[in-house]
Short mmCIF file of C-alpha atoms in Angstrom, two decimals:
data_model
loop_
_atom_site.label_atom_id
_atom_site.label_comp_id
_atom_site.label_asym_id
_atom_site.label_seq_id
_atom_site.Cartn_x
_atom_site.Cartn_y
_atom_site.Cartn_z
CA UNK A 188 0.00 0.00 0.00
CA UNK A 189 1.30 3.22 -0.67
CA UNK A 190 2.39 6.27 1.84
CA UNK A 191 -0.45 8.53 -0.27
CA UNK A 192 -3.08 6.17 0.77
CA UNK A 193 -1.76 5.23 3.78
CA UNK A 194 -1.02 8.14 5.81
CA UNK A 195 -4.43 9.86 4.83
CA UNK A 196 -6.37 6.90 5.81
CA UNK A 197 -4.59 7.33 9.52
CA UNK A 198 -5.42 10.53 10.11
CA UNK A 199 -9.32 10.03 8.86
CA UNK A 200 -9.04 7.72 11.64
CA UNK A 201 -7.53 9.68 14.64
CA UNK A 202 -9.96 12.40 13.48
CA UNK A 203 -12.71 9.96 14.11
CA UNK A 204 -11.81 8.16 16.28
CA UNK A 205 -10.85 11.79 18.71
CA UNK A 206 -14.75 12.50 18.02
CA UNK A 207 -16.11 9.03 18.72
CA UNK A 208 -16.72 7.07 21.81
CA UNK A 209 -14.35 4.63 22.80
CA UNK A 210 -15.66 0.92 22.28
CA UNK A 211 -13.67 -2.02 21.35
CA UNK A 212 -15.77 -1.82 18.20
CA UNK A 213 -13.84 1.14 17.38
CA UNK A 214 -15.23 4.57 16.12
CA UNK A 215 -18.66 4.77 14.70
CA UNK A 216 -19.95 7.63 12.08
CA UNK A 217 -23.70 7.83 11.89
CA UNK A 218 -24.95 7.59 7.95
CA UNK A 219 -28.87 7.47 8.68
CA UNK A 220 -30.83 5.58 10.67
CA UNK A 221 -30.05 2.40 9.59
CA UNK A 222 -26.53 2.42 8.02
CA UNK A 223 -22.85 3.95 9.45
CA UNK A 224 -18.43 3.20 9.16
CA UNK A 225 -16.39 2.06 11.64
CA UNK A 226 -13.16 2.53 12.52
CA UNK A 227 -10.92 0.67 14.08
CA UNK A 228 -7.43 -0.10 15.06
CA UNK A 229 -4.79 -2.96 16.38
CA UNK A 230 -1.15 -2.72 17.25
CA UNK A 231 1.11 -5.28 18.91
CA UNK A 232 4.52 -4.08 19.80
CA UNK A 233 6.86 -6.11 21.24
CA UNK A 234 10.82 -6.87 22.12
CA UNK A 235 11.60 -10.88 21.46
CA UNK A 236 14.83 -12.24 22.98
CA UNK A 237 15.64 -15.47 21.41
CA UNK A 238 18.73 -17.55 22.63
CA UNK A 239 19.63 -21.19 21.00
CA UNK A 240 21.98 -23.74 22.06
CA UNK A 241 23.84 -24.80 19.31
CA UNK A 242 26.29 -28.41 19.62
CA UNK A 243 29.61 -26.97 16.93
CA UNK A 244 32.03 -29.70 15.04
CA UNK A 245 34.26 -29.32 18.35
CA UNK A 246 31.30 -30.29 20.88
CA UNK A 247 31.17 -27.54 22.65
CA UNK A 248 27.73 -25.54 23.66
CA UNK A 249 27.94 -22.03 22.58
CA UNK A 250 25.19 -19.49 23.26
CA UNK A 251 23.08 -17.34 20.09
CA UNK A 252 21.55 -14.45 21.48
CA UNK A 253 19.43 -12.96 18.98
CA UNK A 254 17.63 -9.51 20.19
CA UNK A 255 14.95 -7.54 18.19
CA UNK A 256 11.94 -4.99 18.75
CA UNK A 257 9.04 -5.72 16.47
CA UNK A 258 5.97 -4.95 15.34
CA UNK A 259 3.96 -7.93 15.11
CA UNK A 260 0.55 -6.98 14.05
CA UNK A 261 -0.57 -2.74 13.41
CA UNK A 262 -3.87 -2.91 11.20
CA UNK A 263 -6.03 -0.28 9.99
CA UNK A 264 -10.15 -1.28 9.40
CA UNK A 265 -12.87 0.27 8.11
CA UNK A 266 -16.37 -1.54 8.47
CA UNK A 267 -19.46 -0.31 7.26
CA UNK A 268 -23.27 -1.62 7.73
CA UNK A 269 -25.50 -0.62 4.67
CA UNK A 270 -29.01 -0.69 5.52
CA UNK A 271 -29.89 -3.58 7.65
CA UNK A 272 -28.56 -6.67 5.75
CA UNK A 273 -25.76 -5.76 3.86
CA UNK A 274 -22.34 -4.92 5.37
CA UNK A 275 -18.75 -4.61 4.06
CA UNK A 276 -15.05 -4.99 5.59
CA UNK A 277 -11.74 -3.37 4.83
CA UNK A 278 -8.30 -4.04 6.83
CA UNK A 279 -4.71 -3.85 6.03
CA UNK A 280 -2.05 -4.82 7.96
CA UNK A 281 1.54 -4.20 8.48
CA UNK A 282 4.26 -6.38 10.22
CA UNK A 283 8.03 -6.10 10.47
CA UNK A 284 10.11 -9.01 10.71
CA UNK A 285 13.67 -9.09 12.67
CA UNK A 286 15.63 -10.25 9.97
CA UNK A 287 14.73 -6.84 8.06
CA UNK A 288 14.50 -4.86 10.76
CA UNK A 289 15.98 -1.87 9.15
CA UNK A 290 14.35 -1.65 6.11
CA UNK A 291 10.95 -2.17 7.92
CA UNK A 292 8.08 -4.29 6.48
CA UNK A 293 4.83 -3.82 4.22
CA UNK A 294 1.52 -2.57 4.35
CA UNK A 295 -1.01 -4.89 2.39
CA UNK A 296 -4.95 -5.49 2.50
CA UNK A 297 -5.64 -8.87 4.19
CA UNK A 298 -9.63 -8.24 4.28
CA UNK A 299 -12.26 -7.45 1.64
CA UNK A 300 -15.47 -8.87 2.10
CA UNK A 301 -19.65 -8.32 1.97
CA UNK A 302 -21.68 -9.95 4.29
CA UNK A 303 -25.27 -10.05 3.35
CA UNK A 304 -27.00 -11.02 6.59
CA UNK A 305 -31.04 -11.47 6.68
CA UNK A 306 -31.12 -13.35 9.77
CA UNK A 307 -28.42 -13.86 12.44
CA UNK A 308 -29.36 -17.90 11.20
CA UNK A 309 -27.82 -17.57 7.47
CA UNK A 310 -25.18 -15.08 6.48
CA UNK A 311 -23.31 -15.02 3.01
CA UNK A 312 -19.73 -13.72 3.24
CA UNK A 313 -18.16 -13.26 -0.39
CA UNK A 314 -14.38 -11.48 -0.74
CA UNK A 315 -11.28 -11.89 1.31
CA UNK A 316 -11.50 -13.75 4.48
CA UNK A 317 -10.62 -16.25 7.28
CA UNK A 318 -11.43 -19.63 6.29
CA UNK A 319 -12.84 -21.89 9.12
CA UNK A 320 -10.19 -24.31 9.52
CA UNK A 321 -9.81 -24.38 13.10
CA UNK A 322 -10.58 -22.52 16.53
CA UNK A 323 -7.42 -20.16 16.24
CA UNK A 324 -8.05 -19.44 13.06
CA UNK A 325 -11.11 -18.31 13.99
CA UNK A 326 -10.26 -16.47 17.21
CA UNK A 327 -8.93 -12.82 17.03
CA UNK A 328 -5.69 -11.96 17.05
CA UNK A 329 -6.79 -8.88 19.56
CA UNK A 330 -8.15 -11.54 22.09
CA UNK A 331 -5.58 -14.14 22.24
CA UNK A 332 -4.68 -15.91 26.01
CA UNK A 333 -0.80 -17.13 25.15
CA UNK A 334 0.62 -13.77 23.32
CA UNK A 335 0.03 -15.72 19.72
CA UNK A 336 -1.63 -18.32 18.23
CA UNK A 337 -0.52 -22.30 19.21
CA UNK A 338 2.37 -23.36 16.01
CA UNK A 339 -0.19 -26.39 15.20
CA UNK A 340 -3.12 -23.23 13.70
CA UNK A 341 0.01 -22.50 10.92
CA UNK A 342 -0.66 -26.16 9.71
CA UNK A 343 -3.33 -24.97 7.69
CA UNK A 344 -3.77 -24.40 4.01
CA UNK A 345 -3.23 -20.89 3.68
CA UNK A 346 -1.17 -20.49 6.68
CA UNK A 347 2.06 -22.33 4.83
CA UNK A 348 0.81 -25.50 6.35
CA UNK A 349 4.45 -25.74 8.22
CA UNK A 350 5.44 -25.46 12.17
CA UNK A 351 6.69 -22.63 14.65
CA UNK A 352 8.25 -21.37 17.48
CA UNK A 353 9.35 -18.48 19.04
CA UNK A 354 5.51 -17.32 19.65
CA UNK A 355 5.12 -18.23 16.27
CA UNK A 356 7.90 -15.17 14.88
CA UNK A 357 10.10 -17.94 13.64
CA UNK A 358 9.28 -21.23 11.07
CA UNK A 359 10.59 -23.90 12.17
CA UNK A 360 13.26 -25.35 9.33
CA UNK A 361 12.38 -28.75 7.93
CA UNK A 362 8.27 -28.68 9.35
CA UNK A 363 6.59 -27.52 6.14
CA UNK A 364 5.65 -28.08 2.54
CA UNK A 365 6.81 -25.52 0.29
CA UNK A 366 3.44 -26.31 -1.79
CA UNK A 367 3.70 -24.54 -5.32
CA UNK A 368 1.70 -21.33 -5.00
CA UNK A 369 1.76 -20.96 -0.68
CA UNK A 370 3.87 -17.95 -0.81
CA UNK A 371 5.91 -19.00 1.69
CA UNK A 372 9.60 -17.82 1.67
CA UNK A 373 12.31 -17.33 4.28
CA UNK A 374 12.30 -14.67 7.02
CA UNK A 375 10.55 -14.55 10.39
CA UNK A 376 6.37 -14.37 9.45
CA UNK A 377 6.67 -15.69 5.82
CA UNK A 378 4.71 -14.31 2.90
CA UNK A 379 1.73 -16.64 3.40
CA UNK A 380 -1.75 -15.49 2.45
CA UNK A 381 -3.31 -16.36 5.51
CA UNK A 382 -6.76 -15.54 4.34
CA UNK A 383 -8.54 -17.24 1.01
CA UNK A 384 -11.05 -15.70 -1.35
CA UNK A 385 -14.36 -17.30 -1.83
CA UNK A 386 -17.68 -17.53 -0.26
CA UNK A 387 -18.23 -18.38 3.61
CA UNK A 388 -22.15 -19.26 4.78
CA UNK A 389 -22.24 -18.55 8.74
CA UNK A 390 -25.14 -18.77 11.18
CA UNK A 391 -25.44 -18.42 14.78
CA UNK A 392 -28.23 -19.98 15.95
CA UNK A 393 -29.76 -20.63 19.40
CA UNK A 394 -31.13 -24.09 20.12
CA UNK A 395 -31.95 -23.86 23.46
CA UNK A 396 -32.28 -21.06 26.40
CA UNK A 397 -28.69 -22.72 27.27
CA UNK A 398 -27.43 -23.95 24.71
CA UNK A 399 -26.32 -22.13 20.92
CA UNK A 400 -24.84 -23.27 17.61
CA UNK A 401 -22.25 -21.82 15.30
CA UNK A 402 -21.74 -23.06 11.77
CA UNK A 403 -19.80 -21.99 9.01
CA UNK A 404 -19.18 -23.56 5.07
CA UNK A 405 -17.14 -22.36 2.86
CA UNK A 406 -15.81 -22.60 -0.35
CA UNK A 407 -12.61 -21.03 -1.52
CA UNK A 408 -9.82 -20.83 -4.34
CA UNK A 409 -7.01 -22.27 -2.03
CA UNK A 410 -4.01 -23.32 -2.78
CA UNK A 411 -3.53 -25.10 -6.95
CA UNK A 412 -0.85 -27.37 -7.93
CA UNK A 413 0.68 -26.09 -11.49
CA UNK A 414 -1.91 -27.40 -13.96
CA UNK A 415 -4.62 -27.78 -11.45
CA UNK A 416 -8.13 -25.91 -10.65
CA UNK A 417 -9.70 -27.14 -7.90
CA UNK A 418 -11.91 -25.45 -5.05
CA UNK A 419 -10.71 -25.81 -1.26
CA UNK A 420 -13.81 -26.66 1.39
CA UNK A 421 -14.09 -25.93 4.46
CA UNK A 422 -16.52 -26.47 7.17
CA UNK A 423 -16.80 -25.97 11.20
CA UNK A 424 -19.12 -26.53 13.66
CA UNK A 425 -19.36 -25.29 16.98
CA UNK A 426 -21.83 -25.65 20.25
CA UNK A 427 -21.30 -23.54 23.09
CA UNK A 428 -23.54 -24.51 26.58
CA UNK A 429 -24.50 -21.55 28.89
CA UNK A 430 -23.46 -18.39 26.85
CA UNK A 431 -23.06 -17.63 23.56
CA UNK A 432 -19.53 -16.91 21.50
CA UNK A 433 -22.02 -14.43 19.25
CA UNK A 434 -20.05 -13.60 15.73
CA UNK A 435 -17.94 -14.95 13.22
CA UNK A 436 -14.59 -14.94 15.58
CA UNK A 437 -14.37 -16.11 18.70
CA UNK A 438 -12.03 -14.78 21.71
CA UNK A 439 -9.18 -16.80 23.62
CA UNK A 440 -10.34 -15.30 26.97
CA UNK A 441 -13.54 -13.86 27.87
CA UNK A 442 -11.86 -12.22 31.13
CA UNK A 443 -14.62 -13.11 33.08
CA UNK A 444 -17.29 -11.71 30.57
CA UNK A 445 -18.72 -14.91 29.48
CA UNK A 446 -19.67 -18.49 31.08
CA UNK A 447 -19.36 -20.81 28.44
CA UNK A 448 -18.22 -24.40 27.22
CA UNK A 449 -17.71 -24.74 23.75
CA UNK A 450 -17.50 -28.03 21.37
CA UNK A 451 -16.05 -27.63 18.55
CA UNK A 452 -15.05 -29.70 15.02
CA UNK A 453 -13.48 -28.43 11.92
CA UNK A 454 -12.89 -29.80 8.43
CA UNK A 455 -10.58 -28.48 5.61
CA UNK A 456 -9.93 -30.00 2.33
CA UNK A 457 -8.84 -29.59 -1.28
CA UNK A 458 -7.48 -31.65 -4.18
CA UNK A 459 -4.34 -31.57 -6.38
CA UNK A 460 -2.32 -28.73 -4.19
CA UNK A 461 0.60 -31.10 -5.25
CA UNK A 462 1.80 -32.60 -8.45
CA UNK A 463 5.22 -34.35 -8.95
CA UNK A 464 6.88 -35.90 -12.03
CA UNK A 465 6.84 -39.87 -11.64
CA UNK A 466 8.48 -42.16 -14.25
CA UNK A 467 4.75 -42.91 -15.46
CA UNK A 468 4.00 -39.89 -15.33
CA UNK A 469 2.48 -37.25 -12.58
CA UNK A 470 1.36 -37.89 -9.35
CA UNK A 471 -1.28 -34.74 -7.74
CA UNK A 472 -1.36 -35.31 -4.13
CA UNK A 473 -4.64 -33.91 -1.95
CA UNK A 474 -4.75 -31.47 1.70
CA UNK A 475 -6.93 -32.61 4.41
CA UNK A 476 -7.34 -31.46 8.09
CA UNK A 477 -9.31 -32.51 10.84
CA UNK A 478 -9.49 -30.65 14.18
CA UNK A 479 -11.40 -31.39 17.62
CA UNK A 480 -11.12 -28.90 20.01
CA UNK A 481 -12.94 -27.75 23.28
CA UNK A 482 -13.07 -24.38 24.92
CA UNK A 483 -14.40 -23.19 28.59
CA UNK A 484 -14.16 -19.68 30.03
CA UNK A 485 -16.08 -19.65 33.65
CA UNK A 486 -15.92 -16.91 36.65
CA UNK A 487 -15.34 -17.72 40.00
CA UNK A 488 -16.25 -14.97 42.08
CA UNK A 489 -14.26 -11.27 40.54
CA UNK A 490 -12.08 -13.88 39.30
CA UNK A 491 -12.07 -16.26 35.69
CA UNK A 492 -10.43 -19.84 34.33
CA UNK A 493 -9.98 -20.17 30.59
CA UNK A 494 -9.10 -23.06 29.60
CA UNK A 495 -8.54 -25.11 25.56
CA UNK A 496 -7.48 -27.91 24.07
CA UNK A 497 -7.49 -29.30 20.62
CA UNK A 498 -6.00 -32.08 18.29
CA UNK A 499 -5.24 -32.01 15.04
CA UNK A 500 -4.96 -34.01 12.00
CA UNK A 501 -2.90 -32.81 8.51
CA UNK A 502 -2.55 -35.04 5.84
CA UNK A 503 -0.70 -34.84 2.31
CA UNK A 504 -1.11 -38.05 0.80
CA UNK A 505 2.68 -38.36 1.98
CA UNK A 506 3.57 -35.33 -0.48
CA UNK A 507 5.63 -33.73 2.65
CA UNK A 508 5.99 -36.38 5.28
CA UNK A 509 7.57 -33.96 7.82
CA UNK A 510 4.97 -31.55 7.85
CA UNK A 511 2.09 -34.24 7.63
CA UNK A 512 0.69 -35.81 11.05
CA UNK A 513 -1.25 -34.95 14.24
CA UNK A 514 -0.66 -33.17 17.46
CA UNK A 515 -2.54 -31.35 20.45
CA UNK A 516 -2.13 -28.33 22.37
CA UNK A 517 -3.62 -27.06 25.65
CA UNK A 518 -3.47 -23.63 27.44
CA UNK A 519 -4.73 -22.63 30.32
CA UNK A 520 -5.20 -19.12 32.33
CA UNK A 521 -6.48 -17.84 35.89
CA UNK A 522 -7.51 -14.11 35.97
CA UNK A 523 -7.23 -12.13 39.26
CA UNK A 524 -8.52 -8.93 39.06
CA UNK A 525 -6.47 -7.38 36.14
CA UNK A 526 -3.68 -10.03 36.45
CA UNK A 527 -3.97 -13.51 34.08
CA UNK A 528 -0.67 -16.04 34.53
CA UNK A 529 -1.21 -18.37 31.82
CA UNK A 530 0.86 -21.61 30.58
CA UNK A 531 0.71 -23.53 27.15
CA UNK A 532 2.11 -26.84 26.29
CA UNK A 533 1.76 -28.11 22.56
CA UNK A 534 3.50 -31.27 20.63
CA UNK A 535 3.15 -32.71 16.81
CA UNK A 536 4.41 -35.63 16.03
CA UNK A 537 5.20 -35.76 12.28
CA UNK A 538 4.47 -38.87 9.64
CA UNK A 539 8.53 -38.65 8.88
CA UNK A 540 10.46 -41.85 9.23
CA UNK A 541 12.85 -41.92 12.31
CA UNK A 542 16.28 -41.72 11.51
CA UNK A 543 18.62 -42.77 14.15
CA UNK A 544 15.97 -42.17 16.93
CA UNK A 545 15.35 -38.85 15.40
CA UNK A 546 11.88 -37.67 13.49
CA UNK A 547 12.46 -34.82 11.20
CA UNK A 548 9.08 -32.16 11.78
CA UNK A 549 8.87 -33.57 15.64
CA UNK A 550 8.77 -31.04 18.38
CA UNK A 551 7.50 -30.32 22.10
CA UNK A 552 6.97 -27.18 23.18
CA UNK A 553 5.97 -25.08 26.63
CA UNK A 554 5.35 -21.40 27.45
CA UNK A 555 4.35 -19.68 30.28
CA UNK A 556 3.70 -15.81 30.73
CA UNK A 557 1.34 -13.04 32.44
CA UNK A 558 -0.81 -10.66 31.04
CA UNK A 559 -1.82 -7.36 32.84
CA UNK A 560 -4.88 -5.48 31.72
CA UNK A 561 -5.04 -1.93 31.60
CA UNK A 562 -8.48 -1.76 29.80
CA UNK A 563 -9.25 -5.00 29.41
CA UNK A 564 -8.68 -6.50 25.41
CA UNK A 565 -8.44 -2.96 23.94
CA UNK A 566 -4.63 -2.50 25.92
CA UNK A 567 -2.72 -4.46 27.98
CA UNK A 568 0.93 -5.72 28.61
CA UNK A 569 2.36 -9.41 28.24
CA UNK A 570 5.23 -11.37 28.75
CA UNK A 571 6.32 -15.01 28.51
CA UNK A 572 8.78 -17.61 28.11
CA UNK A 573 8.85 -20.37 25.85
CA UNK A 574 10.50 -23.13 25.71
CA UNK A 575 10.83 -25.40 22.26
CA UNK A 576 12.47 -28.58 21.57
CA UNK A 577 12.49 -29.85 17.82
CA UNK A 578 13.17 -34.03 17.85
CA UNK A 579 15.80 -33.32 15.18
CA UNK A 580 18.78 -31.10 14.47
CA UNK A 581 17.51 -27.69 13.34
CA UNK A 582 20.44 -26.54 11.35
CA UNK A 583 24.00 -28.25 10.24
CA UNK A 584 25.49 -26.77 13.30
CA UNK A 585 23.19 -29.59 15.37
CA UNK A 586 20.58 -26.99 17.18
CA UNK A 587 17.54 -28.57 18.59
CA UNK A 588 16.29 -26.20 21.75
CA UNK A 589 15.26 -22.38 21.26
CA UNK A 590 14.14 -20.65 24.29
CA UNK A 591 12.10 -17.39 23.76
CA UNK A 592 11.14 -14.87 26.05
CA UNK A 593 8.43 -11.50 24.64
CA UNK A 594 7.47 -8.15 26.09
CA UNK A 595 4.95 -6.66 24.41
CA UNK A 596 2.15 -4.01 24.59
CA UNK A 597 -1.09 -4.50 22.68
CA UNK A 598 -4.06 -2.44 22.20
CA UNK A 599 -6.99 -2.89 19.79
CA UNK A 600 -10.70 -0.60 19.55
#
């Protein structure tokens, strides 16, 4: 995106948002009585220490310290409700990775979508947008409980389909699939799409005082092998008990807000993202993904547990065996007051073949942290430490353990 666009847009929405009233969602200009924008905003800044223990040719331990403030996430939206059914979304986003820190990073549009919405049963979303692969993918990146996103939610189809650490700054070498057409390239977030164009049906509806369903289908252009048109399809459904997770994304921690227990199952699938010469020929090989996951956020008292789990299921037809397989992740929190300590712990075990006890795309990994809430989602202050062993040597230099720790402040409206 260009500075002329750019900086204009920002100060349309400082005016704004100086003249509006502050909600989480954002700045609101009246049109009539049934239509009006809104603004909004998201910023995650944040300094990332990294340090590796690397085993050199002479068997000694030496120590990489590798130190870097980043912006991880600073979007721009503009939303806008026309009439009573129809409604449209903008957002760009900009992030800087470490490794060109000094030439900073890009501004590009991630979202671009209409929602036509005659009941809160059956929406139609057409344009740029988050397919429903999993939870995480469909849980907002201003709302999350362990400062990103588990490394299993970057197995997806879009998402590079490959592992990471480092609070998900860093791919892990050897864990994807370099499919033809992901985008993916080196450097700390990768150049994946993240979001797919296509068509997403959503409802929300309640099927009991206590008990309320979310459902999504979609159907997308996804990811082609050379030669190759097929459609990627996706589907999720989710039933929450007690109160409702209303709207297309969910949050990773209500803070207390909510009582609710969520079940939840996701599909994702396309044909042909793969095609390799053969001696008879070409082989195409086909993405699937299957997730079960469960979700509870519950007060106690002035105080809150959140708690989620999930396992997951990606398969390649054995096109990328070290990316392929299945693994789970849990994470818990405990909010006092304005205070939430929280710990994660996460493993995949990839369809590789051992080799000398060792399985290429393997890895274990546990964080801990605390978040401190100034103002609840819309700004607070994290930190945490994470600890990730890979079952295999990283690099040629025999590096297999990266602990992380991450400051950061984040603020959304």
């Amino acid at each position: 995106m260009s500075k002329r666009f750019l900086i204009p847009f920002l100060a349309l929405v400082v005016v704004v948002a100086a003249s509006g009233t502050a909600a989480i969602a954002g700045a609101k200009i009246k049109i009539n009585d049934d239509s009006e924008i809104d603004f909004g905003f998201r910023l995650q800044t944040l300094f990332n220490s990294t340090k590796a223990d690397i085993d050199s040719t002479d068997g000694e331990t030496r120590l990489e310290t590798d130190n870097n403030f980043l912006i991880r996430r600073a979007r721009l939206r503009v939303g806008a409700t026309i009439g009573t059914k129809f409604a449209i979304f903008l957002q760009t986003e900009f992030n800087e990775e470490a490794s060109v820190n000094a030439l900073g990073g890009d501004v590009r549009l991630i979202d671009a979508f209409v929602t036509y919405k005659p009941t809160k049963y059956f929406n139609v979303i057409v344009g740029e947008n988050m397919a429903p692969a999993t939870r995480q993918n469909m849980t907002s990146s201003g709302a999350l409980l362990a400062i990103d996103r588990p490394s299993m939610a970057n197995k997806t189809l879009t998402w590079g389909l490959r592992g990471k650490h480092d609070f998900t700054i860093s791919t892990t070498p050897q864990s994807g699939a370099s499919l033809p057409g992901d985008e993916t390239r080196t450097g700390i977030f990768g150049k994946v799409g993240v979001r797919d164009l296509g068509v997403t049906l959503f409802g929300n509806p309640d099927v009991g005082d206590a008990a309320h369903l979310k459902y999504y289908v979609g159907v997308y252009d996804g990811i082609n092998a050379q030669g190759s048109d097929t459609m990627r399809m996706t589907g999720r459904v989710q039933l929450n008990l007690w109160d409702a997770e209303s709207g297309y994304y969910n949050l990773a921690t209500y803070l207390g807000k909510k009582k609710t227990l969520a079940f939840g199952l996701s599909y994702d699938t396309q044909s042909e993202v793969a095609r390799v010469a053969q001696e008879v020929g070409f082989t195409t090989f086909d993405y699937k993904l299957t997730e079960v996951d469960v979700f509870l956020d519950y007060p106690i008292g002035d105080n809150a547990i959140t708690a989620e789990a999930a396992w997951e299921k990606m398969d390649l037809d054995g096109f990328a065996p070290s990316a392929e397989g299945d693994g789970f992740y849990i994470q818990a929190g405990y909010l006092v007051k304005k205070l939430q300590p929280w710990v994660k712990y996460e493993t995949w075990s990839s369809d590789a073949t051992s080799v000398g006890g060792n399985t290429a795309g393997d890895y274990n990994l546990t964080s801990l942290g605390l978040s401190y809430f100034f103002h609840g989602h819309n700004a607070n202050l994290k930190l945490g430490y994470e600890m990730f062993k890979a079952d295999y040597a990283l690099d040629v230099t025999g590096e297999d353990k990266v602990n992380s720790f991450v400051i950061g402040f984040f603020t959304t409206y």
